[in-house]
Short mmCIF file of C-alpha atoms and ligand atoms in Angstrom, two decimals:
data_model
loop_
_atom_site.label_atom_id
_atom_site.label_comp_id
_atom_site.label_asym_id
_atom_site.label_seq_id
_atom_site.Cartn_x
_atom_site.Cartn_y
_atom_site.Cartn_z
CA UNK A 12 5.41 -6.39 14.96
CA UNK A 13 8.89 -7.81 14.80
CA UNK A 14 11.62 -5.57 16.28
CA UNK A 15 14.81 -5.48 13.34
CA UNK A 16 17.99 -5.29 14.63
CA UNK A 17 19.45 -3.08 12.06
CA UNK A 18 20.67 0.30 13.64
CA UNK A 19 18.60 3.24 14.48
CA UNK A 20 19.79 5.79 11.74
CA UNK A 21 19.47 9.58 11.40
CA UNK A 22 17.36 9.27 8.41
CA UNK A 23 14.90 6.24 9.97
CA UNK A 24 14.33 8.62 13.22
CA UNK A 25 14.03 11.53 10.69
CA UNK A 26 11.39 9.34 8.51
CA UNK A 27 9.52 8.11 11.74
CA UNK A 28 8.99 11.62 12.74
CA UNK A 29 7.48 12.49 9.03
CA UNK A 30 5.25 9.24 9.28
CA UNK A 31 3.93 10.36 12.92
CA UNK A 32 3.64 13.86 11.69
CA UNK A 33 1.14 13.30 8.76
CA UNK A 34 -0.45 10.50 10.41
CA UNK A 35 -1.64 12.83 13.32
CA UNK A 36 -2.38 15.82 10.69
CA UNK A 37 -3.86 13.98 7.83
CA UNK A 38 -3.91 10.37 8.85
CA UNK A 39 -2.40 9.90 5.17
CA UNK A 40 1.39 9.77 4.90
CA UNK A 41 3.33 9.32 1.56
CA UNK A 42 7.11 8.46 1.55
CA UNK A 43 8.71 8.68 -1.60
CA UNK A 44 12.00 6.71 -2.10
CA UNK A 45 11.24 4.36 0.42
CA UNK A 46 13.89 1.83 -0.22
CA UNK A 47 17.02 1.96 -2.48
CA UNK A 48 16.16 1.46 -6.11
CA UNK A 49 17.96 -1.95 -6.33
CA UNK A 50 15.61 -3.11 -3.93
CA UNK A 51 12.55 -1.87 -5.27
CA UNK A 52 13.85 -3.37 -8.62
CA UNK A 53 14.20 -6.62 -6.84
CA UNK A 54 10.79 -6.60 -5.58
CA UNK A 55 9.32 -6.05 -8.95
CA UNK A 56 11.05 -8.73 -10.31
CA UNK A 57 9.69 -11.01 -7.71
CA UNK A 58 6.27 -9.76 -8.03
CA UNK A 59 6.36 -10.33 -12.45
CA UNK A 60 7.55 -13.55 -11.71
CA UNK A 61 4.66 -14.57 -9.04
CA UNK A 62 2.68 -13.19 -11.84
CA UNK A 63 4.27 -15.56 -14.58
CA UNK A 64 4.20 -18.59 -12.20
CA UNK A 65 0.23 -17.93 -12.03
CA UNK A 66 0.07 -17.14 -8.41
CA UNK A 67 -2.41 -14.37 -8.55
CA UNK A 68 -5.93 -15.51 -8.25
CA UNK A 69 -8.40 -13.92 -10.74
CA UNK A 70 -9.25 -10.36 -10.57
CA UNK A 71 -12.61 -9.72 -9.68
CA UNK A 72 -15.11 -9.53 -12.13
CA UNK A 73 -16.65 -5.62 -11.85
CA UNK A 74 -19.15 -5.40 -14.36
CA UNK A 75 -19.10 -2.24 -16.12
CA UNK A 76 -22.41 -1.06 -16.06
CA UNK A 77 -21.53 1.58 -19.21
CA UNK A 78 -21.05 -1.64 -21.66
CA UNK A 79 -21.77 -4.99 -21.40
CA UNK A 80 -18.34 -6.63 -20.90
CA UNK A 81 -17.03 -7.14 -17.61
CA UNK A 82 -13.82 -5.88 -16.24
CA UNK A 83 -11.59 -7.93 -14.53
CA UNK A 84 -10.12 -5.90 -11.48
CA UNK A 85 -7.64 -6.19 -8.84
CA UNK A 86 -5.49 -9.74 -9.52
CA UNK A 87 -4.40 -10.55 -5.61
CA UNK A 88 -1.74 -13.55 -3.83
CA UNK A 89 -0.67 -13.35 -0.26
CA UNK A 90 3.27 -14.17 0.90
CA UNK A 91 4.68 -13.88 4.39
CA UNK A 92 7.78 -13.20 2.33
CA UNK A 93 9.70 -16.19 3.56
CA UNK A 94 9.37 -18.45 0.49
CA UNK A 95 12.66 -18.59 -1.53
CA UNK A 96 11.30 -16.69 -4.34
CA UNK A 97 9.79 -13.40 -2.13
CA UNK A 98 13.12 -13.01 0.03
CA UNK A 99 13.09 -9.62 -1.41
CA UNK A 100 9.16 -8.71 -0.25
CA UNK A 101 10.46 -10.05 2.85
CA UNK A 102 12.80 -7.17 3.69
CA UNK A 103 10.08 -4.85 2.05
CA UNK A 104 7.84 -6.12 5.06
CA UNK A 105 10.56 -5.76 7.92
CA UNK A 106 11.17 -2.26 6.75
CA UNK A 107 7.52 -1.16 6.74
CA UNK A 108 7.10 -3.38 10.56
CA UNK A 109 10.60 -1.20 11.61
CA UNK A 110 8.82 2.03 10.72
CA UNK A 111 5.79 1.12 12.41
CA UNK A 112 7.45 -0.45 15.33
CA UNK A 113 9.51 2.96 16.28
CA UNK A 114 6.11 4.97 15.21
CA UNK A 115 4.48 3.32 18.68
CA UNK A 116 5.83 4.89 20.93
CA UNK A 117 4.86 8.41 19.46
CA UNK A 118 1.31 8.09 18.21
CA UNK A 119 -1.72 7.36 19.70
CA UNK A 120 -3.09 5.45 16.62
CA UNK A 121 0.00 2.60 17.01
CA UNK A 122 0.71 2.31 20.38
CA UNK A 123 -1.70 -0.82 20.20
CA UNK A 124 -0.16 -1.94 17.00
CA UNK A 125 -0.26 -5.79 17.77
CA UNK A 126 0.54 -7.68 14.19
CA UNK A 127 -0.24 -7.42 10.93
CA UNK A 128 -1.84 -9.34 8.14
CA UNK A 129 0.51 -11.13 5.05
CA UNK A 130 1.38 -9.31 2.02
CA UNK A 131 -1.21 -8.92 -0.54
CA UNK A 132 0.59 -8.54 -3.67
CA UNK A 133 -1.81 -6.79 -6.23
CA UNK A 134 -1.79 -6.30 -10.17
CA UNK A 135 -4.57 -4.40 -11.86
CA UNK A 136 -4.14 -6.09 -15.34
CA UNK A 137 -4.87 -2.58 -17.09
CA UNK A 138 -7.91 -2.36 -19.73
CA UNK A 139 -10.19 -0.23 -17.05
CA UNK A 140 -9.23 -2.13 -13.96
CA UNK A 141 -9.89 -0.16 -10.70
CA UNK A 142 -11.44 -0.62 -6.91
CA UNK A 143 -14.48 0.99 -6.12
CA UNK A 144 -15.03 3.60 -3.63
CA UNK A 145 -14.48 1.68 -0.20
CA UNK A 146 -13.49 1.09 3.33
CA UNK A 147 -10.57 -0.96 4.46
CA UNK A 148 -12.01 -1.86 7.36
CA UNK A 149 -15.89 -0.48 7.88
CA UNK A 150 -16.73 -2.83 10.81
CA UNK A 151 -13.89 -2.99 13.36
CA UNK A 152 -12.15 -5.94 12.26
CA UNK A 153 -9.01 -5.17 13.66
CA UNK A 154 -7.16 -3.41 11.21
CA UNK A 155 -6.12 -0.01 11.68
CA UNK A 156 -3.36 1.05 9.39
CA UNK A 157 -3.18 0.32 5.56
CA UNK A 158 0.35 0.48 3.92
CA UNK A 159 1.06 0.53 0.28
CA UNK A 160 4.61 0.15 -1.56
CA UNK A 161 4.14 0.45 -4.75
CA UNK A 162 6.11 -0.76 -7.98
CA UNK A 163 5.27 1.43 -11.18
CA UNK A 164 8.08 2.78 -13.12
CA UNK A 165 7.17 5.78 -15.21
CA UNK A 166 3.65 5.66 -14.21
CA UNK A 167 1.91 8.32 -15.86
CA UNK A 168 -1.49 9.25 -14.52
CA UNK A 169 -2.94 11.36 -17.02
CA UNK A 170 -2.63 8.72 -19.88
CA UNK A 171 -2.37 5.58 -17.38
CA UNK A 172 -5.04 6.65 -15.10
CA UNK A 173 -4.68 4.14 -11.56
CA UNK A 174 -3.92 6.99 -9.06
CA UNK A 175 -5.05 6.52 -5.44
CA UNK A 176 -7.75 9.20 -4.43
CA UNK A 177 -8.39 9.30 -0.94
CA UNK A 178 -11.38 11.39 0.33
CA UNK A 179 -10.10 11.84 4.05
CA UNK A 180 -13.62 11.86 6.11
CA UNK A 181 -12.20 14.64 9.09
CA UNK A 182 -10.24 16.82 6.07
CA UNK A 183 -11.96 18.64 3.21
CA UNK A 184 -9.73 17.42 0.37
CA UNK A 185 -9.01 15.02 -2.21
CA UNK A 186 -5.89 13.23 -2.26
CA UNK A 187 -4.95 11.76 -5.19
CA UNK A 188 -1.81 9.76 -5.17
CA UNK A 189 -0.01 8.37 -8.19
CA UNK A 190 1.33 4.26 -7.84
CA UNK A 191 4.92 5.47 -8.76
CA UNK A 192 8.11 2.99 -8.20
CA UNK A 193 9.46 3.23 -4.76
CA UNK A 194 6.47 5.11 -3.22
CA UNK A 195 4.61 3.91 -0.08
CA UNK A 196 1.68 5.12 1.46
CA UNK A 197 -0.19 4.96 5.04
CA UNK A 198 -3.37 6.04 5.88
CA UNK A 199 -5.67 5.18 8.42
CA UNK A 200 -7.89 1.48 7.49
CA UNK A 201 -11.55 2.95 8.70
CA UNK A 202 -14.09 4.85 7.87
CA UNK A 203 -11.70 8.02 7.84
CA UNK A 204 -10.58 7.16 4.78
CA UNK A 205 -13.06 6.08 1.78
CA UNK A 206 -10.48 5.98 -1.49
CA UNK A 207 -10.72 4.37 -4.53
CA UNK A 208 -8.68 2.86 -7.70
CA UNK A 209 -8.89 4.96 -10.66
CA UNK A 210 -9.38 2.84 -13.86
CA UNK A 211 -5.53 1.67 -14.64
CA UNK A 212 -4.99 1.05 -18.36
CA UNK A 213 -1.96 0.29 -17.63
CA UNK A 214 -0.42 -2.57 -15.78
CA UNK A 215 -0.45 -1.61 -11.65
CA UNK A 216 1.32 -3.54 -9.39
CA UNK A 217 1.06 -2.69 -5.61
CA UNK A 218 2.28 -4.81 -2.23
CA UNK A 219 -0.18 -3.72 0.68
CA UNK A 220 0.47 -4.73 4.66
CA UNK A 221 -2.54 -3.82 6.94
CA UNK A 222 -1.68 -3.57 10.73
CA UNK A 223 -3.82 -4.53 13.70
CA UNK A 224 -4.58 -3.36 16.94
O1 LIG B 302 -3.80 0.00 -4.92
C1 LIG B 302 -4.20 1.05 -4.39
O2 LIG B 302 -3.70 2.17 -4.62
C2 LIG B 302 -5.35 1.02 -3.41
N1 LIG B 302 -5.88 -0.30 -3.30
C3 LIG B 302 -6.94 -0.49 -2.50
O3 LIG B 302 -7.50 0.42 -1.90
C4 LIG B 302 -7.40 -1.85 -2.24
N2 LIG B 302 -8.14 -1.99 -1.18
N3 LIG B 302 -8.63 -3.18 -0.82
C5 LIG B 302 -8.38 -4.33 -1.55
C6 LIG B 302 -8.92 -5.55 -1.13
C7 LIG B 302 -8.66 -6.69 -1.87
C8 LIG B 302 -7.88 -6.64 -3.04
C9 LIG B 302 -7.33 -5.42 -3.46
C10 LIG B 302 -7.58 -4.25 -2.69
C11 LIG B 302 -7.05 -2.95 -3.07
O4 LIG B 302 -6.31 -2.79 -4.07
FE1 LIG B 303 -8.47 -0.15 -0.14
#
């Protein structure tokens, strides 16, 4: 995980502490108003025009047992952020590794925190799209933290549908978490945490990181 430069503030120790809080209570964290709204405009930009210049591979085809057409789901592409055009996932990415880099030191589930995969940049086109109940990462393959920014103005749940549920293994709840503008989200990448994409009928963009230990 790269170590930024930028200066330690008040409100980055204040938002590490929230981060290591939740993670060790719920091992889900939500931080609203990650970035400043410019940025998270400039993101979204980017990620419309990766999906004009065709860069996301199909969506899965999820075959909706209930009628005979399929569904296409998730619509995925990968960036390290460095290419001309994603300068502004880039800094998305160093924010999230500066967060988890200062979270290390305090929680047992980072201290090993050794890298992370690309971004996946996702779109759920809308028209029913969702993710099945799953697993990140069912069979130890490294990762151990999922993060989520995600990039939907005026998402609106109850006539959009697309919220996040989370059905935390160790707590008995249901979170459900809306994809709103701005918002990212942490939780733990195994078997702790079985969530799932609510059918999005509207369109859902997301950037996920996964960390490793
Ligand atoms: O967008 C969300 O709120 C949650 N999203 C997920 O859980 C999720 N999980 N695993 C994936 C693997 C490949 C492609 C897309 C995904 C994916 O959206
Ligand atoms: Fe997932």
């Amino acid at each position: 995980v790269i170590n930024t430069a930028h200066p330690r503030s008040k409100k980055s120790n204040a938002l590490v502490k929230y981060v290591v809080e939740h993670m060790q209570k719920f091992g889900i964290c939500v931080v609203d108003k990650f970035l400043n709204p410019e940025n998270g405009d400039a993101i979204l930009e980017e990620v419309k025009a990766l999906r004009d210049e065709k860069a996301f591979h199909d969506g899965q085809l999820v075959s909706d047992s209930a009628s005979a057409k399929d569904i296409r789901g998730d619509m995925i592409t990968w960036t390290d952020g460095s290419d001309p055009g994603t300068k502004n996932i880039g800094f998305l990415i160093s924010r999230i590794d500066s967060i988890i880099h200062q979270c290390k030191g305090h929680l047992e589930g980072f201290k090993n925190i050794s890298g992370r995969t690309e971004a996946m940049v996702a779109c759920y086109p809308g028209k029913g799209a969702h993710y099945v109940k799953h697993v990140d990462n069912p069979n130890k393959d490294g990762r151990c933290v999922t993060c989520i920014y995600y990039l939907n103005k005026d998402w609106d749940s109850k006539t959009m549908g697309g919220s996040l549920q989370l059905y935390p293994r160790e707590h008995d709840m249901m979170a459900s978490v809306d994809p709103i503008f701005n918002r990212l989200i942490f939780f733990w990448s195994d078997r702790r945490n079985p969530h799932e994409v609510m059918p999005a009928f509207n369109t859902r963009y997301a950037v996920t990181v996964w960390y490793f230990d």
